CSV table of N, CA, C and O in Angstrom, one decimal:
chain,number,residue,atom,x,y,z
H,1,MET,N,-14.0,-26.8,8.7
H,1,MET,CA,-14.0,-25.3,9.0
H,1,MET,C,-12.9,-25.0,9.9
H,1,MET,O,-12.5,-25.8,10.8
H,2,LEU,N,-12.3,-23.9,9.7
H,2,LEU,CA,-11.2,-23.4,10.6
H,2,LEU,C,-11.7,-23.0,12.0
H,2,LEU,O,-12.7,-22.3,12.1
H,3,HIS,N,-11.1,-23.5,13.0
H,3,HIS,CA,-11.5,-23.2,14.4
H,3,HIS,C,-11.0,-21.9,14.8
H,3,HIS,O,-11.7,-21.0,15.2
H,4,HIS,N,-9.7,-21.7,14.8
H,4,HIS,CA,-9.1,-20.4,15.2
H,4,HIS,C,-7.6,-20.3,14.6
H,4,HIS,O,-7.0,-21.3,14.3
H,5,VAL,N,-7.2,-19.1,14.6
H,5,VAL,CA,-5.8,-18.8,14.2
H,5,VAL,C,-5.2,-18.0,15.4
H,5,VAL,O,-5.9,-17.1,15.9
H,6,GLU,N,-4.0,-18.3,15.8
H,6,GLU,CA,-3.4,-17.5,16.9
H,6,GLU,C,-2.1,-16.9,16.3
H,6,GLU,O,-1.2,-17.6,15.8
H,7,LEU,N,-2.0,-15.6,16.4
H,7,LEU,CA,-0.8,-14.8,16.0
H,7,LEU,C,0.0,-14.4,17.2
H,7,LEU,O,-0.6,-13.7,18.1
H,8,TRP,N,1.2,-14.7,17.4
H,8,TRP,CA,2.0,-14.2,18.5
H,8,TRP,C,2.6,-12.9,18.0
H,8,TRP,O,3.3,-12.9,16.9
H,9,VAL,N,2.4,-11.8,18.7
H,9,VAL,CA,2.8,-10.5,18.3
H,9,VAL,C,3.8,-9.9,19.3
H,9,VAL,O,3.7,-10.2,20.5
H,10,PRO,N,4.7,-9.0,18.8
H,10,PRO,CA,5.7,-8.4,19.7
H,10,PRO,C,5.1,-7.3,20.5
H,10,PRO,O,5.7,-6.9,21.6
H,11,ASP,N,4.0,-6.7,20.1
H,11,ASP,CA,3.4,-5.6,20.8
H,11,ASP,C,1.9,-5.7,20.8
H,11,ASP,O,1.3,-5.4,19.7
H,12,LEU,N,1.3,-6.1,21.9
H,12,LEU,CA,-0.1,-6.3,21.9
H,12,LEU,C,-0.9,-5.1,21.5
H,12,LEU,O,-1.9,-5.1,20.7
H,13,ASP,N,-0.6,-3.9,22.1
H,13,ASP,CA,-1.4,-2.7,21.9
H,13,ASP,C,-1.3,-2.4,20.4
H,13,ASP,O,-2.4,-2.0,19.8
H,14,ARG,N,-0.2,-2.5,19.8
H,14,ARG,CA,0.0,-2.2,18.3
H,14,ARG,C,-0.9,-3.2,17.5
H,14,ARG,O,-1.6,-2.8,16.6
H,15,ALA,N,-0.8,-4.4,17.9
H,15,ALA,CA,-1.6,-5.5,17.1
H,15,ALA,C,-3.1,-5.2,17.3
H,15,ALA,O,-3.9,-5.4,16.4
H,16,VAL,N,-3.5,-4.9,18.5
H,16,VAL,CA,-5.0,-4.6,18.7
H,16,VAL,C,-5.4,-3.4,17.9
H,16,VAL,O,-6.5,-3.4,17.3
H,17,ARG,N,-4.6,-2.4,17.8
H,17,ARG,CA,-4.9,-1.2,16.9
H,17,ARG,C,-5.1,-1.6,15.5
H,17,ARG,O,-6.1,-1.3,14.8
H,18,SER,N,-4.1,-2.4,14.9
H,18,SER,CA,-4.2,-2.7,13.5
H,18,SER,C,-5.2,-3.9,13.2
H,18,SER,O,-6.1,-3.7,12.4
H,19,TRP,N,-5.0,-5.0,13.9
H,19,TRP,CA,-5.9,-6.1,13.6
H,19,TRP,C,-7.3,-5.9,14.1
H,19,TRP,O,-8.3,-6.3,13.5
H,20,GLY,N,-7.5,-5.2,15.3
H,20,GLY,CA,-8.8,-4.9,15.8
H,20,GLY,C,-9.6,-4.1,14.8
H,20,GLY,O,-10.7,-4.3,14.5
H,21,TRP,N,-8.9,-3.0,14.2
H,21,TRP,CA,-9.6,-2.2,13.3
H,21,TRP,C,-9.9,-3.0,12.0
H,21,TRP,O,-11.1,-2.9,11.6
H,22,LEU,N,-9.0,-3.7,11.4
H,22,LEU,CA,-9.2,-4.5,10.2
H,22,LEU,C,-10.3,-5.5,10.4
H,22,LEU,O,-11.3,-5.6,9.6
H,23,LEU,N,-10.2,-6.3,11.4
H,23,LEU,CA,-11.3,-7.3,11.6
H,23,LEU,C,-12.6,-6.7,11.9
H,23,LEU,O,-13.6,-7.2,11.4
H,24,GLY,N,-12.7,-5.6,12.6
H,24,GLY,CA,-14.0,-4.8,12.7
H,24,GLY,C,-14.5,-4.4,11.4
H,24,GLY,O,-15.7,-4.5,11.2
H,25,GLU,N,-13.7,-3.9,10.5
H,25,GLU,CA,-14.1,-3.5,9.2
H,25,GLU,C,-14.7,-4.7,8.4
H,25,GLU,O,-15.5,-4.5,7.5
H,26,LEU,N,-14.2,-5.8,8.7
H,26,LEU,CA,-14.6,-7.1,8.0
H,26,LEU,C,-15.8,-7.8,8.6
H,26,LEU,O,-16.1,-8.9,8.2
H,27,GLY,N,-16.3,-7.2,9.7
H,27,GLY,CA,-17.5,-7.8,10.3
H,27,GLY,C,-17.2,-8.7,11.5
H,27,GLY,O,-18.1,-9.3,12.1
H,28,TRP,N,-16.0,-8.8,11.9
H,28,TRP,CA,-15.6,-9.6,13.1
H,28,TRP,C,-15.9,-8.8,14.4
H,28,TRP,O,-15.9,-7.6,14.3
H,29,THR,N,-16.3,-9.5,15.4
H,29,THR,CA,-16.5,-8.8,16.7
H,29,THR,C,-15.6,-9.3,17.8
H,29,THR,O,-15.1,-10.5,17.7
H,30,GLN,N,-15.3,-8.5,18.7
H,30,GLN,CA,-14.4,-8.9,19.8
H,30,GLN,C,-15.0,-10.0,20.6
H,30,GLN,O,-16.2,-10.0,20.9
H,31,PHE,N,-14.2,-11.0,20.9
H,31,PHE,CA,-14.6,-12.2,21.5
H,31,PHE,C,-14.0,-12.4,22.9
H,31,PHE,O,-14.8,-12.6,23.9
H,32,GLN,N,-12.7,-12.3,23.0
H,32,GLN,CA,-12.1,-12.5,24.3
H,32,GLN,C,-11.0,-11.4,24.5
H,32,GLN,O,-10.5,-10.8,23.6
H,33,ASP,N,-10.7,-11.1,25.8
H,33,ASP,CA,-9.7,-10.1,26.2
H,33,ASP,C,-9.1,-10.5,27.5
H,33,ASP,O,-9.8,-10.8,28.4
H,34,TRP,N,-7.8,-10.5,27.5
H,34,TRP,CA,-7.0,-10.8,28.7
H,34,TRP,C,-5.7,-10.1,28.7
H,34,TRP,O,-5.4,-9.5,27.6
H,35,PRO,N,-5.0,-10.0,29.7
H,35,PRO,CA,-3.8,-9.1,29.8
H,35,PRO,C,-2.8,-9.3,28.6
H,35,PRO,O,-2.2,-8.3,28.2
H,36,ALA,N,-2.6,-10.5,28.2
H,36,ALA,CA,-1.6,-10.8,27.1
H,36,ALA,C,-2.2,-11.0,25.7
H,36,ALA,O,-1.5,-11.3,24.8
H,37,GLY,N,-3.6,-10.8,25.6
H,37,GLY,CA,-4.1,-11.1,24.3
H,37,GLY,C,-5.5,-10.6,24.1
H,37,GLY,O,-6.2,-10.2,25.0
H,38,ARG,N,-6.0,-10.8,22.9
H,38,ARG,CA,-7.4,-10.4,22.5
H,38,ARG,C,-7.8,-11.3,21.3
H,38,ARG,O,-6.9,-11.7,20.6
H,39,SER,N,-9.1,-11.5,21.2
H,39,SER,CA,-9.5,-12.3,20.0
H,39,SER,C,-10.8,-11.7,19.5
H,39,SER,O,-11.5,-10.9,20.2
H,40,TRP,N,-11.0,-12.0,18.2
H,40,TRP,CA,-12.2,-11.5,17.5
H,40,TRP,C,-12.8,-12.8,16.8
H,40,TRP,O,-12.1,-13.7,16.4
H,41,ARG,N,-14.1,-12.7,16.6
H,41,ARG,CA,-14.8,-13.9,16.1
H,41,ARG,C,-15.7,-13.5,14.9
H,41,ARG,O,-16.3,-12.4,14.9
H,42,LEU,N,-15.8,-14.4,14.0
H,42,LEU,CA,-16.8,-14.3,12.9
H,42,LEU,C,-17.3,-15.7,12.7
H,42,LEU,O,-16.6,-16.6,12.4
H,43,GLY,N,-18.6,-15.9,13.0
H,43,GLY,CA,-19.2,-17.2,13.0
H,43,GLY,C,-18.5,-18.1,14.0
H,43,GLY,O,-18.3,-17.6,15.2
H,44,ALA,N,-18.1,-19.3,13.7
H,44,ALA,CA,-17.5,-20.2,14.6
H,44,ALA,C,-16.0,-20.1,14.6
H,44,ALA,O,-15.3,-20.7,15.4
H,45,THR,N,-15.4,-19.2,13.8
H,45,THR,CA,-14.0,-19.0,13.7
H,45,THR,C,-13.5,-17.8,14.5
H,45,THR,O,-14.2,-16.8,14.4
H,46,TYR,N,-12.4,-17.9,15.2
H,46,TYR,CA,-11.9,-16.7,15.8
H,46,TYR,C,-10.4,-16.6,15.6
H,46,TYR,O,-9.7,-17.5,15.2
H,47,LEU,N,-9.9,-15.3,15.7
H,47,LEU,CA,-8.5,-15.0,15.5
H,47,LEU,C,-8.0,-14.3,16.8
H,47,LEU,O,-8.6,-13.5,17.3
H,48,VAL,N,-6.8,-14.8,17.2
H,48,VAL,CA,-6.2,-14.4,18.5
H,48,VAL,C,-4.9,-13.6,18.1
H,48,VAL,O,-4.1,-14.1,17.3
H,49,VAL,N,-4.7,-12.5,18.8
H,49,VAL,CA,-3.4,-11.9,18.9
H,49,VAL,C,-2.9,-12.0,20.3
H,49,VAL,O,-3.7,-11.7,21.2
H,50,GLU,N,-1.7,-12.5,20.5
H,50,GLU,CA,-1.2,-12.7,21.9
H,50,GLU,C,0.3,-12.3,21.9
H,50,GLU,O,1.1,-12.6,21.0
H,51,GLN,N,0.6,-11.6,23.0
H,51,GLN,CA,2.0,-11.2,23.2
H,51,GLN,C,2.5,-12.2,24.3
H,51,GLN,O,2.4,-12.0,25.5
H,52,SER,N,3.2,-13.2,23.8
H,52,SER,CA,3.7,-14.3,24.7
H,52,SER,C,5.1,-14.0,25.2
H,52,SER,O,5.9,-13.5,24.4
H,53,PRO,N,5.3,-14.3,26.4
H,53,PRO,CA,6.7,-14.2,26.9
H,53,PRO,C,7.7,-15.2,26.3
H,53,PRO,O,8.9,-15.0,26.4
H,54,ALA,N,7.2,-16.1,25.6
H,54,ALA,CA,8.0,-17.1,24.9
H,54,ALA,C,8.5,-16.7,23.5
H,54,ALA,O,9.1,-17.5,22.8
H,55,LEU,N,8.1,-15.5,23.1
H,55,LEU,CA,8.5,-15.1,21.7
H,55,LEU,C,10.0,-15.1,21.6
H,55,LEU,O,10.8,-14.8,22.5
H,56,THR,N,10.5,-15.5,20.4
H,56,THR,CA,12.0,-15.5,20.2
H,56,THR,C,12.4,-14.4,19.2
H,56,THR,O,13.6,-14.4,18.8
H,57,ALA,N,11.5,-13.6,18.7
H,57,ALA,CA,11.9,-12.5,17.8
H,57,ALA,C,10.9,-11.3,18.0
H,57,ALA,O,9.9,-11.5,18.6
H,58,ASP,N,11.3,-10.2,17.4
H,58,ASP,CA,10.5,-9.0,17.6
H,58,ASP,C,9.7,-8.6,16.3
H,58,ASP,O,9.1,-7.5,16.3
H,59,ARG,N,9.7,-9.4,15.3
H,59,ARG,CA,9.0,-9.1,14.1
H,59,ARG,C,8.7,-10.4,13.3
H,59,ARG,O,9.5,-11.3,13.3
H,60,HIS,N,7.5,-10.5,12.7
H,60,HIS,CA,7.1,-11.6,11.9
H,60,HIS,C,7.8,-11.5,10.6
H,60,HIS,O,7.9,-10.4,10.0
H,61,GLU,N,8.3,-12.6,10.0
H,61,GLU,CA,8.9,-12.6,8.7
H,61,GLU,C,8.1,-13.5,7.8
H,61,GLU,O,8.2,-14.8,7.9
H,62,ARG,N,7.2,-12.9,7.0
H,62,ARG,CA,6.3,-13.7,6.2
H,62,ARG,C,7.0,-14.6,5.1
H,62,ARG,O,6.4,-15.5,4.5
H,63,CYS,N,8.2,-14.3,4.8
H,63,CYS,CA,8.9,-15.0,3.7
H,63,CYS,C,9.7,-16.2,4.3
H,63,CYS,O,10.3,-17.0,3.5
H,64,ARG,N,9.7,-16.4,5.6
H,64,ARG,CA,10.3,-17.6,6.2
H,64,ARG,C,9.3,-18.7,6.2
H,64,ARG,O,8.1,-18.5,6.1
H,65,PRO,N,9.7,-19.9,6.5
H,65,PRO,CA,8.7,-21.0,6.7
H,65,PRO,C,7.7,-20.6,7.8
H,65,PRO,O,8.1,-20.0,8.8
H,66,GLY,N,6.5,-21.0,7.5
H,66,GLY,CA,5.4,-20.7,8.5
H,66,GLY,C,4.3,-19.9,7.8
H,66,GLY,O,4.2,-20.0,6.6
H,67,LEU,N,3.6,-19.1,8.5
H,67,LEU,CA,2.5,-18.3,8.0
H,67,LEU,C,3.0,-17.2,7.0
H,67,LEU,O,3.8,-16.4,7.4
H,68,ASN,N,2.5,-17.2,5.8
H,68,ASN,CA,2.8,-16.1,4.9
H,68,ASN,C,1.8,-15.0,5.0
H,68,ASN,O,2.1,-13.8,5.2
H,69,HIS,N,0.5,-15.3,5.0
H,69,HIS,CA,-0.5,-14.3,5.2
H,69,HIS,C,-1.9,-14.9,5.5
H,69,HIS,O,-2.1,-16.1,5.3
H,70,LEU,N,-2.8,-14.1,5.9
H,70,LEU,CA,-4.2,-14.5,6.1
H,70,LEU,C,-5.0,-13.8,5.0
H,70,LEU,O,-4.8,-12.6,4.7
H,71,ALA,N,-5.9,-14.5,4.3
H,71,ALA,CA,-6.7,-13.9,3.3
H,71,ALA,C,-8.2,-13.8,3.7
H,71,ALA,O,-8.7,-14.8,4.3
H,72,PHE,N,-8.8,-12.7,3.5
H,72,PHE,CA,-10.2,-12.5,3.9
H,72,PHE,C,-11.1,-12.0,2.7
H,72,PHE,O,-10.7,-11.3,1.9
H,73,HIS,N,-12.3,-12.5,2.8
H,73,HIS,CA,-13.3,-12.1,1.8
H,73,HIS,C,-13.8,-10.6,2.1
H,73,HIS,O,-13.9,-10.3,3.3
H,74,VAL,N,-14.0,-9.8,1.1
H,74,VAL,CA,-14.6,-8.5,1.3
H,74,VAL,C,-15.8,-8.5,0.4
H,74,VAL,O,-15.8,-9.0,-0.8
H,75,ASP,N,-16.9,-7.8,0.8
H,75,ASP,CA,-18.2,-7.9,0.1
H,75,ASP,C,-18.1,-7.5,-1.3
H,75,ASP,O,-18.6,-8.1,-2.2
H,76,ASP,N,-17.4,-6.3,-1.6
H,76,ASP,CA,-17.4,-5.9,-3.0
H,76,ASP,C,-16.2,-4.9,-3.1
H,76,ASP,O,-15.5,-4.6,-2.2
H,77,ARG,N,-15.9,-4.5,-4.4
H,77,ARG,CA,-14.7,-3.7,-4.7
H,77,ARG,C,-14.8,-2.4,-4.0
H,77,ARG,O,-13.7,-1.9,-3.5
H,78,GLU,N,-15.9,-1.8,-3.9
H,78,GLU,CA,-16.0,-0.5,-3.2
H,78,GLU,C,-15.7,-0.6,-1.8
H,78,GLU,O,-14.9,0.3,-1.3
H,79,ARG,N,-16.1,-1.6,-1.1
H,79,ARG,CA,-15.8,-1.8,0.3
H,79,ARG,C,-14.3,-2.0,0.5
H,79,ARG,O,-13.6,-1.5,1.4
H,80,LEU,N,-13.7,-2.9,-0.4
H,80,LEU,CA,-12.3,-3.1,-0.4
H,80,LEU,C,-11.5,-1.8,-0.5
H,80,LEU,O,-10.6,-1.6,0.2
H,81,ASP,N,-11.9,-1.0,-1.5
H,81,ASP,CA,-11.2,0.2,-1.8
H,81,ASP,C,-11.3,1.2,-0.6
H,81,ASP,O,-10.3,1.9,-0.2
H,82,ALA,N,-12.4,1.2,0.1
H,82,ALA,CA,-12.6,2.0,1.3
H,82,ALA,C,-11.7,1.6,2.4
H,82,ALA,O,-11.1,2.4,3.1
H,83,ILE,N,-11.6,0.3,2.6
H,83,ILE,CA,-10.7,-0.2,3.7
H,83,ILE,C,-9.3,0.1,3.4
H,83,ILE,O,-8.5,0.6,4.2
H,84,VAL,N,-8.8,-0.1,2.1
H,84,VAL,CA,-7.5,0.2,1.7
H,84,VAL,C,-7.2,1.7,1.9
H,84,VAL,O,-6.1,2.1,2.4
H,85,GLY,N,-8.2,2.6,1.6
H,85,GLY,CA,-8.0,4.0,1.8
H,85,GLY,C,-7.8,4.4,3.2
H,85,GLY,O,-7.1,5.4,3.5
H,86,ALA,N,-8.4,3.7,4.2
H,86,ALA,CA,-8.2,4.0,5.6
H,86,ALA,C,-7.1,3.2,6.3
H,86,ALA,O,-6.8,3.6,7.4
H,87,ALA,N,-6.6,2.2,5.7
H,87,ALA,CA,-5.7,1.3,6.3
H,87,ALA,C,-4.4,2.0,6.9
H,87,ALA,O,-3.9,1.6,7.9
H,88,GLY,N,-3.9,2.9,6.2
H,88,GLY,CA,-2.7,3.6,6.6
H,88,GLY,C,-2.8,4.3,7.9
H,88,GLY,O,-1.8,4.3,8.7
H,89,GLY,N,-4.0,4.7,8.3
H,89,GLY,CA,-4.2,5.3,9.6
H,89,GLY,C,-4.3,4.4,10.7
H,89,GLY,O,-4.5,4.7,11.9
H,90,HIS,N,-4.2,3.1,10.4
H,90,HIS,CA,-4.4,2.0,11.4
H,90,HIS,C,-3.2,1.0,11.4
H,90,HIS,O,-3.4,-0.1,11.9
H,91,GLY,N,-2.1,1.5,10.9
H,91,GLY,CA,-0.9,0.7,11.0
H,91,GLY,C,-0.6,-0.3,9.9
H,91,GLY,O,0.2,-1.2,10.0
H,92,TRP,N,-1.4,-0.1,8.8
H,92,TRP,CA,-1.2,-1.0,7.6
H,92,TRP,C,-0.6,-0.3,6.5
H,92,TRP,O,-0.9,0.9,6.2
H,93,SER,N,0.3,-1.0,5.7
H,93,SER,CA,0.8,-0.4,4.4
H,93,SER,C,0.4,-1.3,3.3
H,93,SER,O,0.3,-2.5,3.4
H,94,LEU,N,0.2,-0.7,2.2
H,94,LEU,CA,-0.2,-1.4,1.0
H,94,LEU,C,1.1,-2.0,0.3
H,94,LEU,O,2.0,-1.3,0.0
H,95,LEU,N,1.1,-3.3,0.2
H,95,LEU,CA,2.1,-4.0,-0.6
H,95,LEU,C,1.8,-4.0,-2.1
H,95,LEU,O,0.7,-3.9,-2.5
H,96,PHE,N,2.9,-4.0,-2.9
H,96,PHE,CA,2.7,-4.0,-4.3
H,96,PHE,C,1.8,-2.9,-4.9
H,96,PHE,O,1.0,-3.1,-5.7
H,97,PRO,N,2.1,-1.6,-4.4
H,97,PRO,CA,1.2,-0.5,-4.8
H,97,PRO,C,1.2,-0.3,-6.3
H,97,PRO,O,0.2,0.2,-6.9
H,98,ASP,N,2.3,-0.6,-7.0
H,98,ASP,CA,2.4,-0.4,-8.4
H,98,ASP,C,1.5,-1.4,-9.2
H,98,ASP,O,1.2,-1.1,-10.4
H,99,ARG,N,1.0,-2.5,-8.6
H,99,ARG,CA,0.2,-3.4,-9.3
H,99,ARG,C,-1.2,-3.5,-8.6
H,99,ARG,O,-2.0,-4.3,-9.1
H,100,HIS,N,-1.5,-2.7,-7.6
H,100,HIS,CA,-2.8,-2.7,-6.9
H,100,HIS,C,-3.9,-2.2,-7.8
H,100,HIS,O,-3.7,-1.3,-8.5
H,101,PRO,N,-5.0,-2.8,-7.9
H,101,PRO,CA,-5.6,-3.9,-7.1
H,101,PRO,C,-5.4,-5.3,-7.8
H,101,PRO,O,-6.1,-6.2,-7.4
H,102,TYR,N,-4.6,-5.4,-8.8
H,102,TYR,CA,-4.4,-6.6,-9.5
H,102,TYR,C,-3.1,-7.3,-9.4
H,102,TYR,O,-2.6,-8.0,-10.3
H,103,ALA,N,-2.5,-7.1,-8.2
H,103,ALA,CA,-1.2,-7.8,-7.9
H,103,ALA,C,-1.2,-9.3,-8.0
H,103,ALA,O,-0.2,-9.9,-8.2
H,104,GLY,N,-2.4,-9.9,-7.8
H,104,GLY,CA,-2.6,-11.3,-7.8
H,104,GLY,C,-3.0,-11.8,-9.2
H,104,GLY,O,-3.2,-13.0,-9.4
H,105,GLY,N,-3.0,-10.9,-10.2
H,105,GLY,CA,-3.4,-11.3,-11.6
H,105,GLY,C,-4.6,-10.5,-12.0
H,105,GLY,O,-5.3,-9.9,-11.2
H,106,PRO,N,-4.8,-10.5,-13.3
H,106,PRO,CA,-5.9,-9.6,-13.9
H,106,PRO,C,-7.3,-10.0,-13.5
H,106,PRO,O,-8.2,-9.1,-13.6
H,107,ALA,N,-7.5,-11.2,-13.0
H,107,ALA,CA,-8.9,-11.6,-12.6
H,107,ALA,C,-9.0,-11.6,-11.1
H,107,ALA,O,-10.0,-12.2,-10.6
H,108,HIS,N,-8.1,-11.1,-10.4
H,108,HIS,CA,-8.0,-11.2,-8.9
H,108,HIS,C,-8.0,-9.8,-8.3
H,108,HIS,O,-6.9,-9.2,-8.2
H,109,TYR,N,-9.2,-9.3,-7.9
H,109,TYR,CA,-9.2,-7.9,-7.3
H,109,TYR,C,-9.0,-8.1,-5.8
H,109,TYR,O,-9.8,-8.6,-5.1
H,110,ALA,N,-7.8,-7.6,-5.4
H,110,ALA,CA,-7.4,-7.8,-4.0
H,110,ALA,C,-6.5,-6.7,-3.6
H,110,ALA,O,-5.9,-5.9,-4.4
H,111,ALA,N,-6.3,-6.6,-2.3
H,111,ALA,CA,-5.4,-5.7,-1.6
H,111,ALA,C,-4.5,-6.5,-0.7
H,111,ALA,O,-5.0,-7.5,-0.1
H,112,TYR,N,-3.2,-6.3,-0.7
H,112,TYR,CA,-2.2,-6.9,0.1
H,112,TYR,C,-1.7,-5.9,1.1
H,112,TYR,O,-1.1,-4.9,0.7
H,113,LEU,N,-2.0,-6.1,2.4
H,113,LEU,CA,-1.6,-5.1,3.4
H,113,LEU,C,-0.7,-5.8,4.4
H,113,LEU,O,-0.7,-7.0,4.6
H,114,GLU,N,0.3,-5.0,4.8
H,114,GLU,CA,1.3,-5.5,5.8
H,114,GLU,C,1.2,-4.5,7.0
H,114,GLU,O,1.2,-3.3,6.9
H,115,ASP,N,1.2,-5.1,8.2
H,115,ASP,CA,1.1,-4.3,9.4
H,115,ASP,C,2.6,-4.0,9.9
H,115,ASP,O,3.5,-4.5,9.3
H,116,THR,N,2.7,-3.2,10.9
H,116,THR,CA,4.0,-2.7,11.4
H,116,THR,C,4.9,-3.9,11.8
H,116,THR,O,6.1,-3.8,11.7
H,117,ASP,N,4.3,-5.0,12.3
H,117,ASP,CA,5.1,-6.1,12.7
H,117,ASP,C,5.3,-7.2,11.7
H,117,ASP,O,5.9,-8.2,12.0
H,118,GLY,N,5.0,-6.9,10.4
H,118,GLY,CA,5.3,-7.8,9.3
H,118,GLY,C,4.3,-8.8,8.9
H,118,GLY,O,4.5,-9.6,8.1
H,119,PHE,N,3.1,-8.7,9.6
H,119,PHE,CA,2.0,-9.7,9.2
H,119,PHE,C,1.3,-9.1,8.0
H,119,PHE,O,1.0,-7.9,7.9
H,120,GLU,N,0.9,-10.1,7.1
H,120,GLU,CA,0.2,-9.7,5.9
H,120,GLU,C,-1.2,-10.2,5.9
H,120,GLU,O,-1.5,-11.3,6.3
H,121,ALA,N,-2.1,-9.3,5.5
H,121,ALA,CA,-3.5,-9.6,5.3
H,121,ALA,C,-3.9,-9.4,3.8
H,121,ALA,O,-3.6,-8.3,3.3
H,122,GLU,N,-4.5,-10.4,3.2
H,122,GLU,CA,-4.9,-10.2,1.8
H,122,GLU,C,-6.5,-10.0,1.9
H,122,GLU,O,-7.1,-10.8,2.5
H,123,LEU,N,-6.9,-9.0,1.2
H,123,LEU,CA,-8.4,-8.7,1.1
H,123,LEU,C,-8.8,-9.0,-0.3
H,123,LEU,O,-8.3,-8.4,-1.2
H,124,VAL,N,-9.8,-9.9,-0.5
H,124,VAL,CA,-10.2,-10.3,-1.8
H,124,VAL,C,-11.7,-10.0,-2.0
H,124,VAL,O,-12.5,-10.3,-1.2
H,125,SER,N,-12.0,-9.4,-3.2
H,125,SER,CA,-13.4,-9.2,-3.6
H,125,SER,C,-13.6,-9.9,-4.9
H,125,SER,O,-12.9,-9.8,-5.8
H,126,SER,N,-14.7,-10.7,-4.9
H,126,SER,CA,-15.1,-11.4,-6.1
H,126,SER,C,-16.2,-10.7,-6.9
H,126,SER,O,-16.6,-11.1,-7.9
H,127,ARG,N,-16.6,-9.5,-6.3
H,127,ARG,CA,-17.6,-8.7,-7.1
H,127,ARG,C,-17.1,-7.3,-7.3
H,127,ARG,O,-16.4,-6.8,-6.6
């Protein structure tokens, strides 16, 4: 089981607005909060966003070596569609809009979202 994921972000307030909203929509709850970071938990796994002074860039590049995206389960297609409909108001853009919701193939109902800082979240519904 995954213990935690930590994302270093260039702007903590912006990340809290986008990731905090998305994780809340997916059932995660706030876990920790400190001046340089925040975390949310679902079960035994938690996700951290932190604005570290050791950052060497001001934007995540998902096409470089390293993390490409995080993928999350969504209960059903209706819930996924509702999240996508509201995502733009919380700092997320829909990737591959011309192929949505089947950008991952005809049997893969999903949304690919990118936040202002270049992080991608994939939302997947199997129902």
